[in-house]
CSV table of C-alpha atoms in Angstrom, one decimal:
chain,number,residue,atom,x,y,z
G,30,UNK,CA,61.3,49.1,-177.3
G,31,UNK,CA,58.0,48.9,-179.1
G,32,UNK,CA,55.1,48.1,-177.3
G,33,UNK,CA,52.9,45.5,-178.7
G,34,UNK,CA,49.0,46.8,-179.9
G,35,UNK,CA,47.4,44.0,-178.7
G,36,UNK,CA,48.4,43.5,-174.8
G,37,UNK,CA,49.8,41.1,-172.5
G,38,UNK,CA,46.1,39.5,-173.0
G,39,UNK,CA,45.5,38.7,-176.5
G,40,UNK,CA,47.8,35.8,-176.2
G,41,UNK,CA,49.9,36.6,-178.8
G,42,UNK,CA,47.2,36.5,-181.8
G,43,UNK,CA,47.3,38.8,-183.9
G,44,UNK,CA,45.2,40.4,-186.9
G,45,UNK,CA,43.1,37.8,-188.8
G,46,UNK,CA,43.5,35.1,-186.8
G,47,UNK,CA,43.5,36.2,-183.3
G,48,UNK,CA,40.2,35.6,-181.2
G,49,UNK,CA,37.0,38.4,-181.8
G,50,UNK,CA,37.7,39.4,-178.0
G,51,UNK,CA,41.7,39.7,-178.6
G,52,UNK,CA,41.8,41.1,-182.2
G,53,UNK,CA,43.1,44.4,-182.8
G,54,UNK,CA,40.9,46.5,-184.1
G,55,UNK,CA,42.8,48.4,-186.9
G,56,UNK,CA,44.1,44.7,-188.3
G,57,UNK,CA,40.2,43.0,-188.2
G,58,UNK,CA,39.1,42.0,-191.5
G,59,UNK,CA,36.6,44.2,-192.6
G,60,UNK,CA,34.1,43.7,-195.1
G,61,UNK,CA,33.3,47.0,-196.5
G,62,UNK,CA,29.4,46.9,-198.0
G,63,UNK,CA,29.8,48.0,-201.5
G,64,UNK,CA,27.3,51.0,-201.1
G,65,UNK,CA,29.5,52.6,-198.7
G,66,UNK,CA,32.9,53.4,-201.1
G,67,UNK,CA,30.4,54.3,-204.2
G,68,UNK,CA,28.5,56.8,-202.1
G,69,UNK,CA,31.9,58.3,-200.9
G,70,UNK,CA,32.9,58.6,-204.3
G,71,UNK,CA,29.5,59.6,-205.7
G,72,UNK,CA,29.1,62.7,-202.8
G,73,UNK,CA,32.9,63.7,-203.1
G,74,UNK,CA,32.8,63.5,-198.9
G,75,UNK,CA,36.6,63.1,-198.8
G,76,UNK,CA,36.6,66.5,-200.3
G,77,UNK,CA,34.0,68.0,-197.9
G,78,UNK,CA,35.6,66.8,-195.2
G,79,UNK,CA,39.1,68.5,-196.5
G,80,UNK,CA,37.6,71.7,-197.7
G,81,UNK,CA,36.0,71.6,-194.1
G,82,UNK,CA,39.0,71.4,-192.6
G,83,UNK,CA,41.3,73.7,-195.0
G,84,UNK,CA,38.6,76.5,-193.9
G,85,UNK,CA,38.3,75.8,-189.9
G,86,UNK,CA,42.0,76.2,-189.8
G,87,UNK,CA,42.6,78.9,-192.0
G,88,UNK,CA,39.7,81.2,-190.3
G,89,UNK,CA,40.3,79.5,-186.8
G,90,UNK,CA,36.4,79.8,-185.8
G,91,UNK,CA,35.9,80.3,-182.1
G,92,UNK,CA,32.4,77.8,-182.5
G,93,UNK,CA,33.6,75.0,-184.9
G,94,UNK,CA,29.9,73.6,-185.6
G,95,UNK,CA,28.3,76.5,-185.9
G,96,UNK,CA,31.0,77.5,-188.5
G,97,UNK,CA,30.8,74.4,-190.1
G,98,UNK,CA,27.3,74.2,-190.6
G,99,UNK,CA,27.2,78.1,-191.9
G,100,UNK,CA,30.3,76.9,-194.9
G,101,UNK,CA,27.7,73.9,-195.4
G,102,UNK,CA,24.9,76.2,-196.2
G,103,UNK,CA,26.5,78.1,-198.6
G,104,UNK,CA,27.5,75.4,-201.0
G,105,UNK,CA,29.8,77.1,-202.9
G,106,UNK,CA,32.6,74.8,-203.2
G,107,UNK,CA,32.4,74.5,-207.2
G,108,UNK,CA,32.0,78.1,-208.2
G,109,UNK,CA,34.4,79.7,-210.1
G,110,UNK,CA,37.8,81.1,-208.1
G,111,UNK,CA,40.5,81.5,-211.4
G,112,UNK,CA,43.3,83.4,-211.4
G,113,UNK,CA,44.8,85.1,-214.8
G,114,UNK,CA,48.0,86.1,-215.8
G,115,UNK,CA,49.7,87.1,-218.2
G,116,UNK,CA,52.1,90.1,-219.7
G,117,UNK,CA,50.9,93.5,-221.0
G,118,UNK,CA,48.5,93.2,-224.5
G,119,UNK,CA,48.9,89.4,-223.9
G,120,UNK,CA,44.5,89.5,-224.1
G,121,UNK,CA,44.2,88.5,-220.1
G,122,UNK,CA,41.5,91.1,-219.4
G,123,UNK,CA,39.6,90.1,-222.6
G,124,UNK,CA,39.6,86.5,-221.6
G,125,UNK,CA,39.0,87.4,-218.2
G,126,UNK,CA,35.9,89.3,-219.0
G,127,UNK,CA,34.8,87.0,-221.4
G,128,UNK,CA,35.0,83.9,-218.7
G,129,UNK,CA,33.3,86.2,-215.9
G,130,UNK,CA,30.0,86.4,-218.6
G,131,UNK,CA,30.4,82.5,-219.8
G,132,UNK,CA,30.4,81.4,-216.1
G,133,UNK,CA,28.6,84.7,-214.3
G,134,UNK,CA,31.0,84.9,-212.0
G,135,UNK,CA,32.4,88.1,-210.5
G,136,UNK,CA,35.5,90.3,-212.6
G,137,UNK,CA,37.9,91.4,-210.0
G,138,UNK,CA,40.5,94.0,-211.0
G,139,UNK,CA,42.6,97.1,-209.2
G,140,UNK,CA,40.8,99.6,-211.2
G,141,UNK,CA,37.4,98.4,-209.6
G,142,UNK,CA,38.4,97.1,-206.8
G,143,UNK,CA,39.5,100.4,-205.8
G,144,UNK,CA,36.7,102.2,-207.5
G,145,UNK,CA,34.1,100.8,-204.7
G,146,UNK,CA,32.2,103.4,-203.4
G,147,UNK,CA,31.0,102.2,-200.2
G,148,UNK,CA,34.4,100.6,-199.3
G,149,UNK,CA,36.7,103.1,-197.0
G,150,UNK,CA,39.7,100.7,-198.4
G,151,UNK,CA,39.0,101.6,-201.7
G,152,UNK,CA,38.7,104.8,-200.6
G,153,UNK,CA,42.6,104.5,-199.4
G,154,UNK,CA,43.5,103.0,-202.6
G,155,UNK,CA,42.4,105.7,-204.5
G,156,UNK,CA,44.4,108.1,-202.4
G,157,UNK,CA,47.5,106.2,-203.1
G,158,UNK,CA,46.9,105.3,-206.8
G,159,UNK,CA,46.4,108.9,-207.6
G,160,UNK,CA,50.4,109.7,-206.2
G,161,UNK,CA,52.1,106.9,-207.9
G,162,UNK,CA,49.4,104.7,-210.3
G,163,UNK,CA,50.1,102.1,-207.9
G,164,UNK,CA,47.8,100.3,-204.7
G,165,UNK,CA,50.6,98.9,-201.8
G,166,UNK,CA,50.3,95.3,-201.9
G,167,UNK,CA,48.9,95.1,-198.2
G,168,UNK,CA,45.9,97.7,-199.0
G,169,UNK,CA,45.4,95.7,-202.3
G,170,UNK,CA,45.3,91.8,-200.8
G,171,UNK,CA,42.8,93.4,-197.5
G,172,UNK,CA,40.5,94.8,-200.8
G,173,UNK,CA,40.6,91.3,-202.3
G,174,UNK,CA,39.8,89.9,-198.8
G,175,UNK,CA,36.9,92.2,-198.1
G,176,UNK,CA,35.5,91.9,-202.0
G,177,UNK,CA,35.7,87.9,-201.6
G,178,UNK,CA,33.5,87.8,-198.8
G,179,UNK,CA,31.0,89.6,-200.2
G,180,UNK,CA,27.7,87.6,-200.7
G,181,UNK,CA,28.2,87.7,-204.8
G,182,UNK,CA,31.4,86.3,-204.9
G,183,UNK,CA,30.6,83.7,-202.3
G,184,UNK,CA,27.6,82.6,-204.9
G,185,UNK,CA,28.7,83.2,-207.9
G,186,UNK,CA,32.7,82.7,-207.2
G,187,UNK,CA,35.4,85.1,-208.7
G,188,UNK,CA,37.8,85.9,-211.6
G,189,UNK,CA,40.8,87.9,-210.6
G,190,UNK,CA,42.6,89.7,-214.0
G,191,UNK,CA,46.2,90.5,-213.6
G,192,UNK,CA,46.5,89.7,-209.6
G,193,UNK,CA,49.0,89.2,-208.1
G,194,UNK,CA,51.5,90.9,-209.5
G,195,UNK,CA,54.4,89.8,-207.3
G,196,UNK,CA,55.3,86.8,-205.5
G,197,UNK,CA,54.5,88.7,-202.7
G,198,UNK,CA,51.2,89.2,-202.8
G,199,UNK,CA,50.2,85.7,-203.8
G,200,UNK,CA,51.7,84.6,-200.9
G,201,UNK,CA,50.2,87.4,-198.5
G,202,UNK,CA,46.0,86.1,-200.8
G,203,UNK,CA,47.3,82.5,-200.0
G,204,UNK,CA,47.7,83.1,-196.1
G,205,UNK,CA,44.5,84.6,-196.2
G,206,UNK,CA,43.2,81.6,-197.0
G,207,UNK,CA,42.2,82.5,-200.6
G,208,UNK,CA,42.9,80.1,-202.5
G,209,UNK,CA,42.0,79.6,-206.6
G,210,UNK,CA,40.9,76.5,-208.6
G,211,UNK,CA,42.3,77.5,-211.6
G,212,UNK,CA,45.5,79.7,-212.5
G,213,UNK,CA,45.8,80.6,-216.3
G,214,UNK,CA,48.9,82.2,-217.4
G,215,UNK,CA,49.0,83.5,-221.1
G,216,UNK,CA,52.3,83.8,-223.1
G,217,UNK,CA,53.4,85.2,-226.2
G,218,UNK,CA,57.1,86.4,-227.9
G,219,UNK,CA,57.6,90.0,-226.8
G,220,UNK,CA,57.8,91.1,-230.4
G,221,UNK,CA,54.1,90.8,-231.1
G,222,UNK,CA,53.2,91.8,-227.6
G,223,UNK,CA,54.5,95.4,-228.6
G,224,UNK,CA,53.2,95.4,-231.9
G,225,UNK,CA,49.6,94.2,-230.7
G,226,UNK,CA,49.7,97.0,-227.8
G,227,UNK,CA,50.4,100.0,-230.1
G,228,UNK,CA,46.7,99.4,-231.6
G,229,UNK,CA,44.9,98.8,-228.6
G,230,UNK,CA,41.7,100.9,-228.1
G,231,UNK,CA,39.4,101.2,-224.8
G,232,UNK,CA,35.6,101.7,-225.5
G,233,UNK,CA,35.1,104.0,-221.7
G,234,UNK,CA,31.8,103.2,-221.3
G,235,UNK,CA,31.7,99.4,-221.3
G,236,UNK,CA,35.6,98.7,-220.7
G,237,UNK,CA,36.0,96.8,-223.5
G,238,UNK,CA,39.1,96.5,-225.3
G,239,UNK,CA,39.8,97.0,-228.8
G,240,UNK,CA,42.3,96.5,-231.8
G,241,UNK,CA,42.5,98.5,-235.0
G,242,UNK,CA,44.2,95.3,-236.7
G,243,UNK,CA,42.4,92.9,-235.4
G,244,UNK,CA,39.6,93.5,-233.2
G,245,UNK,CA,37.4,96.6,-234.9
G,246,UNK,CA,34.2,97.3,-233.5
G,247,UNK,CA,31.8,97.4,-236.5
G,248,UNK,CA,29.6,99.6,-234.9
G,249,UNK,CA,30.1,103.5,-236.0
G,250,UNK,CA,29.1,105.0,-232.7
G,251,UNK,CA,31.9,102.6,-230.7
G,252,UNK,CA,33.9,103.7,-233.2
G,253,UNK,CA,34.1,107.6,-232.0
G,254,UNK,CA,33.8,106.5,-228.3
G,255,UNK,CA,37.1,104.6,-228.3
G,256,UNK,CA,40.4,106.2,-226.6
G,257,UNK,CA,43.7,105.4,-226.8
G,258,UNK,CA,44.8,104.2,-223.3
G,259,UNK,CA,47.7,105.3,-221.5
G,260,UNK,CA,51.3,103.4,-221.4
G,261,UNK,CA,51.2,101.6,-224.8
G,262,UNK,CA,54.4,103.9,-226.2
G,263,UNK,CA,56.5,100.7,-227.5
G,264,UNK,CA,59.3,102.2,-224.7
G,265,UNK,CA,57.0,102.0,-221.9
G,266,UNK,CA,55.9,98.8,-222.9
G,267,UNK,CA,59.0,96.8,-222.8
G,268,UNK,CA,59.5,98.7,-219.8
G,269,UNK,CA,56.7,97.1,-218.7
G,270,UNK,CA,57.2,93.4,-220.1
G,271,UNK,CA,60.6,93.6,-218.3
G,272,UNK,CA,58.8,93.9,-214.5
G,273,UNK,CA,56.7,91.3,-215.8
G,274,UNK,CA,59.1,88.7,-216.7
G,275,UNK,CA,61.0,89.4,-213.4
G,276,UNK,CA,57.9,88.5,-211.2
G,277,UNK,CA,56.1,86.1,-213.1
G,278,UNK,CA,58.9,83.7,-212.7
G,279,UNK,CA,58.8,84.1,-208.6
G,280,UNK,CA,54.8,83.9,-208.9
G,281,UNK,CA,53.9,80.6,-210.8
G,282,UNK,CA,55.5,78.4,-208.1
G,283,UNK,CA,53.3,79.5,-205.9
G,284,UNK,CA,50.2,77.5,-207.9
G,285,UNK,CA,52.2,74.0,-209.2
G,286,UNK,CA,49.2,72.0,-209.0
G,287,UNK,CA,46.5,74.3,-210.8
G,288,UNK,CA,48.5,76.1,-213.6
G,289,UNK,CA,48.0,76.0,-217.1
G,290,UNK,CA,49.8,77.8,-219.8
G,291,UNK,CA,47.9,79.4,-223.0
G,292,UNK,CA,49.8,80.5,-225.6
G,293,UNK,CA,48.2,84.1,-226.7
G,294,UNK,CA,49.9,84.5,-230.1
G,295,UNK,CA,46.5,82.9,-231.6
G,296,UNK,CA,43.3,84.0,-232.8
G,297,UNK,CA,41.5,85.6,-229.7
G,298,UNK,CA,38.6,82.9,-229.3
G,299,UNK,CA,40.8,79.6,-229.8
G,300,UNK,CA,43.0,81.4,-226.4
G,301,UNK,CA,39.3,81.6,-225.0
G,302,UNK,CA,37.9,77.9,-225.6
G,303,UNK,CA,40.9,77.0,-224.5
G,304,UNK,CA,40.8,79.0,-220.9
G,305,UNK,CA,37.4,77.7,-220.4
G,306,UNK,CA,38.0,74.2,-220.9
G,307,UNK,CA,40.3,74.4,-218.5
G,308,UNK,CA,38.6,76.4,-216.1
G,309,UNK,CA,35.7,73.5,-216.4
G,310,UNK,CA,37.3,70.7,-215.4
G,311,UNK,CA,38.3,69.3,-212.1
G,312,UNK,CA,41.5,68.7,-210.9
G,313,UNK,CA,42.2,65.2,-209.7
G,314,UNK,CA,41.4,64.8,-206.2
G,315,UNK,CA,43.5,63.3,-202.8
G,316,UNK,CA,40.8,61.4,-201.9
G,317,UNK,CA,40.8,57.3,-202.1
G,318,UNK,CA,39.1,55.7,-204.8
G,319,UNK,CA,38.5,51.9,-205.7
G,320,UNK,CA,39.3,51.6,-209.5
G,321,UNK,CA,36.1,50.4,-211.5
G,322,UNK,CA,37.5,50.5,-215.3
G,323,UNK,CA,35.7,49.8,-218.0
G,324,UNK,CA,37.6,48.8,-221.3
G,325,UNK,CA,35.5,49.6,-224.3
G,326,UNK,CA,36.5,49.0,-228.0
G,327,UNK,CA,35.5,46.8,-231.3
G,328,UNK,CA,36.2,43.1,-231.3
G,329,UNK,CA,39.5,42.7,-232.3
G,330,UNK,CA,41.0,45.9,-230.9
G,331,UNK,CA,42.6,43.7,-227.9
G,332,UNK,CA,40.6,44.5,-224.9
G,333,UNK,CA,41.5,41.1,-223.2
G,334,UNK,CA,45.1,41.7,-223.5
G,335,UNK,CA,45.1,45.5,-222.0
G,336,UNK,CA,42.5,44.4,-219.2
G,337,UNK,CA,45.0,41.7,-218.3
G,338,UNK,CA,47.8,44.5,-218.3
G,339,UNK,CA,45.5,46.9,-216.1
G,340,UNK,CA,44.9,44.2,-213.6
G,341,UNK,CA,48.4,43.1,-213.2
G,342,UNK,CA,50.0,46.8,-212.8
G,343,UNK,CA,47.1,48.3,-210.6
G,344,UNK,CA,46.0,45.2,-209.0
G,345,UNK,CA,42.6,45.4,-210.0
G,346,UNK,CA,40.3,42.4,-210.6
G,347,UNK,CA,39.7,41.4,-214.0
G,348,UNK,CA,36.1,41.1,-215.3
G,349,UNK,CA,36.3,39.3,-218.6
G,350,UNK,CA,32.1,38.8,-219.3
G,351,UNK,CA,32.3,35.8,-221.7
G,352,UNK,CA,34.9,34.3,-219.3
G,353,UNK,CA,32.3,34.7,-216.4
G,354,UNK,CA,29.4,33.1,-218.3
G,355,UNK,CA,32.2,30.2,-219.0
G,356,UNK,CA,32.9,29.6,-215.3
G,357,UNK,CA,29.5,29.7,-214.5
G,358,UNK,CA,28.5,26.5,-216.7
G,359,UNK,CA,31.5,24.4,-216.0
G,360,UNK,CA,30.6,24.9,-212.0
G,361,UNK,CA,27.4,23.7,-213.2
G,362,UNK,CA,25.5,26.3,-210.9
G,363,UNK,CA,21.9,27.9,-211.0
G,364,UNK,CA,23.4,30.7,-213.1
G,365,UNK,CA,25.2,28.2,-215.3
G,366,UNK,CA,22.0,25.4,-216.1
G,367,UNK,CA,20.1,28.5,-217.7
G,368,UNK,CA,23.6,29.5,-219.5
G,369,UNK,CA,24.4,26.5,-221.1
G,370,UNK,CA,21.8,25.9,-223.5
G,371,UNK,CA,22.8,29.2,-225.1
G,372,UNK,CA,26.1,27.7,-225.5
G,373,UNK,CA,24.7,24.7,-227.5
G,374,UNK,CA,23.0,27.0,-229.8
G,375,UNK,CA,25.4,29.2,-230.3
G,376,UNK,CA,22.9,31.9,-229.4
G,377,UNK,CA,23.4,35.3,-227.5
G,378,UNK,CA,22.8,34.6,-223.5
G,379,UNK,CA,20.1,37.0,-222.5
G,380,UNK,CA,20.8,40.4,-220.3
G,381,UNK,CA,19.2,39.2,-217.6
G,382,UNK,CA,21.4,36.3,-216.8
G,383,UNK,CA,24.7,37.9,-217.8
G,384,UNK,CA,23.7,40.8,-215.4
G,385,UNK,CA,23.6,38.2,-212.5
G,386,UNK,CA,26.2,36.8,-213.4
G,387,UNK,CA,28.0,40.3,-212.9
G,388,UNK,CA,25.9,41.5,-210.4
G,389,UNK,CA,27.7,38.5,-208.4
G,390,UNK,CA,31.3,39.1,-209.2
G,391,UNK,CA,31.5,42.6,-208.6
G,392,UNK,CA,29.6,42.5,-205.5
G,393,UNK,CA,32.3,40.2,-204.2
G,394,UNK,CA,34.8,41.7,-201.7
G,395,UNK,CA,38.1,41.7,-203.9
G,396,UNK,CA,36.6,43.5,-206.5
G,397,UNK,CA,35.0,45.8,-203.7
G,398,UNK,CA,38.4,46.5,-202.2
G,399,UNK,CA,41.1,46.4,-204.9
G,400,UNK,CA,38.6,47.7,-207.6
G,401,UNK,CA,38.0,46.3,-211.5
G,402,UNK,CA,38.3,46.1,-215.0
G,403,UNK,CA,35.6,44.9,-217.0
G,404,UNK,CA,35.7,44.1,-220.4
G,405,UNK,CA,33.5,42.5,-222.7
G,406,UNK,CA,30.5,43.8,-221.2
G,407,UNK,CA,28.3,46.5,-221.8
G,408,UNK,CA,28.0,46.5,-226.1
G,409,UNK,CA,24.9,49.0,-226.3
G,410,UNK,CA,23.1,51.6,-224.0
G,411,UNK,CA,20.6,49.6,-222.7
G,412,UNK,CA,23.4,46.9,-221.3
G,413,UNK,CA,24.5,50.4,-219.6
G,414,UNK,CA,22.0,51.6,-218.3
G,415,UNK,CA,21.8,48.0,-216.3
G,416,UNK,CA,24.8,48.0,-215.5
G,417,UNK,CA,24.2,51.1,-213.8
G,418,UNK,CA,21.1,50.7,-212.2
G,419,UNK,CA,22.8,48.1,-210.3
G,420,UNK,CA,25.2,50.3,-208.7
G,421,UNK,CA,28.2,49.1,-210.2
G,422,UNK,CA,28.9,52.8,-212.2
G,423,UNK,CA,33.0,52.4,-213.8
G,424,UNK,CA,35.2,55.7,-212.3
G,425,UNK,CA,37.3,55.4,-215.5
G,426,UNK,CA,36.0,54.2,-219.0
G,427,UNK,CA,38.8,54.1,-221.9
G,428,UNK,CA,38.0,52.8,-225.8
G,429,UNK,CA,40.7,51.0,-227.8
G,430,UNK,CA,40.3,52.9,-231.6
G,431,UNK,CA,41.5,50.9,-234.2
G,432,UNK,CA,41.6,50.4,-238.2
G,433,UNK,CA,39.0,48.5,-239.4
G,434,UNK,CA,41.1,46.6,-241.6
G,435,UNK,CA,43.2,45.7,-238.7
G,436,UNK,CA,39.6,44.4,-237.5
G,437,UNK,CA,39.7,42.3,-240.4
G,438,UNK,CA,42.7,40.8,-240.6
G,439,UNK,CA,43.3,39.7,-236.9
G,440,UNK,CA,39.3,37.7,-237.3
G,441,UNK,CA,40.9,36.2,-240.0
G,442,UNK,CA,43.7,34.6,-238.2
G,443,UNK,CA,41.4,34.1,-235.5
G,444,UNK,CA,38.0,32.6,-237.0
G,445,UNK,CA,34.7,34.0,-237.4
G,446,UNK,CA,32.7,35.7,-234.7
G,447,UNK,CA,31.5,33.7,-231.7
G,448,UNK,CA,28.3,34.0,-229.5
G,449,UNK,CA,28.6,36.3,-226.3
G,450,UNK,CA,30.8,34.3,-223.7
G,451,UNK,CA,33.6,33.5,-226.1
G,452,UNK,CA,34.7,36.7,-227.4
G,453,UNK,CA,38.5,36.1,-227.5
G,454,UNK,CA,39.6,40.0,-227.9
């Protein structure tokens, strides 16, 4: 048997209708103060408060506040933390580098992640990498740990090239609570992967990496530094693609919200732009949002008609402007006396009154709690900026393109142009 919320004392009443002293608490009708939501939204505090607690039980903190306040301080939560992948000549490490001095963020790779001076891991590494050109995954992911928390990469966030390499260590950097924002994996047919790796070039000085078909260095003196690297024997790289295929396939499930494939079998810098876009924008987040849409496009391009279809799919509240400034003079208000003889002149209502008019209806509690499109309303940059000075800032703005003979020909059907307050589209 269920037991009742409300108690052998609330006589039976229940939510809404149920006395102050008897209501239960978590069925009261609140009335949420429009500030509240938008300043949610506006400081992303659902995501704090998740990030917060993603890192309290992931480092398990024996002082909690102290902890807290310390992650607080750091502000770090939008720097850079990208993984790349991608097969042997595929261009990873030349994107990665290239992203690292874009965003100045940290490059993180095995060869300098083990070349660390001061670390006694790396130290380790080096041992082992100089038997069998090859760091044990345990030694690698504790040198990723230990460079992570270093005070650059907790500023200036991190790009890691080529890591992990099996599904085994992404798992073993994911328990440690490292966890990236971004996960690029680059792809292109094997064919031109061998071709492209037999003319690869290393400049040792700088790192940089080099093609004799397609990326030259026109510079003489880079010229006569640049060496041919080891492993790029056409055998030794299909060798190589084979192990990579194998793993990749057992890593990308690992990252199925934050992964984006790049095809590399394109010109060097369009693979770039489009690795950086990418690592620039942010990924859709958990946290609850009220809806504020607003439906921009031409008169004519049938704003009314997909602001009706938002509304009734999503549940939103439907703002039509001219419809507002309607109601307003057939209820005869305030609002509506200074309206109407706008109407009877057939001239443009002034900013001012259409923004109280707005002002009112989205400041009411339906559009506060299931959200709204608006349409009709703002048609220049002024209009917007009001708009937003009044708090009432859209979370999702979309524009209807269209012909401009289509333009033409539905106006025709429909009549000339009205004054503002009986736009029809």
């Amino acid at each position: 048997m269920t037991r009742r919320r409300g108690g052998p004392s609330d006589g039976g009443l229940q939510g809404a209708g149920a006395p102050h002293g008897g209501m239960d608490a978590t069925t009261a009708p609140h009335r949420i103060p429009p500030e509240m939501p938008q300043y949610g939204e506006a400081n992303h505090i659902f995501e704090l408060m998740q990030n917060m607690l993603e890192q309290l039980l992931i480092h398990q903190p024996k002082d909690p506040i102290l902890f807290m306040i310390s992650h607080l301080q750091r502000d770090n939560n939008n720097v850079p933390k990208i993984v790349i992948l991608g097969p042997p000549a595929s261009g990873k490490t030349t994107i990665a580098m290239w992203l690292c001095k874009h965003l100045n963020s940290n490059l993180l790779t095995v060869e300098n992640l083990i070349a660390r001076e001061l670390s006694s891991l790396a130290a380790g590494a080096r041992r082992h990498y100089q038997d069998v050109t090859k760091v044990p995954s345990t030694l690698l992911v504790r040198l990723i740990q230990e460079r992570v928390s270093e005070e650059d990469c907790i500023r200036r966030g991190w790009i890691l090239d080529g890591i992990p390499e099996t599904r085994e260590q992404a798992l073993m950097i994911q328990t440690l609570g490292i966890t990236p924002r971004h996960v690029i994996v680059l792809s292109s047919p094997d064919t031109v992967l061998i071709e492209r790796n037999l003319g690869k070039r290393i400049d040792p000085q700088t790192g940089e990496i080099y093609h004799t078909t397609f990326d030259w260095p026109p510079e003489a003196e880079i010229q006569n530094r640049l060496v041919v690297p080891e492993g790029i024997s056409e055998l030794e790289t299909a060798r190589k693609l084979l192990e990579y295929h194998r793993n990749i396939i057992r890593i990308l499930p690992a990252y199925p919200k934050v992964l984006k494939v790049i095809s590399a079998d394109q010109p060097c810098m369009d693979v770039f732009y489009q690795a950086l876009t990418y690592a620039q924008t942010s990924h859709r987040s958990n946290a609850p949002f009220t809806p504020r849409v607003l439906l921009c496009g031409p008169v004519g391009s049938g704003r009314r008609l997909q602001a009706a279809l938002l509304a009734q799919k999503y549940g939103l509240v439907n703002v039509h402007c001219g419809q507002l400034l309607k109601e307003a003079v057939a209820d005869k208000s305030k609002v509506g006396e200074l309206i109407q003889p706008y109407f009877q002149k057939k001239m443009a209502v002034p900013d001012s009154i259409i923004m109280k008019v707005l002002d009112q209806r989205l400041s009411q509690q339906d559009s506060v709690q299931k959200g709204w499109v608006l349409h009709g309303f703002p048609r220049d940059l002024d209009q917007a900026h009001m708009l937003h000075s009044l708090g009432h800032q859209p979370s999702r703005s979309s524009q209807r393109p269209q012909k401009a003979g289509f333009f033409c020909k539905r106006h025709l059907a429909w009549g000339s142009l009205r004054p503002h307050g009986t736009d029809q589209a």
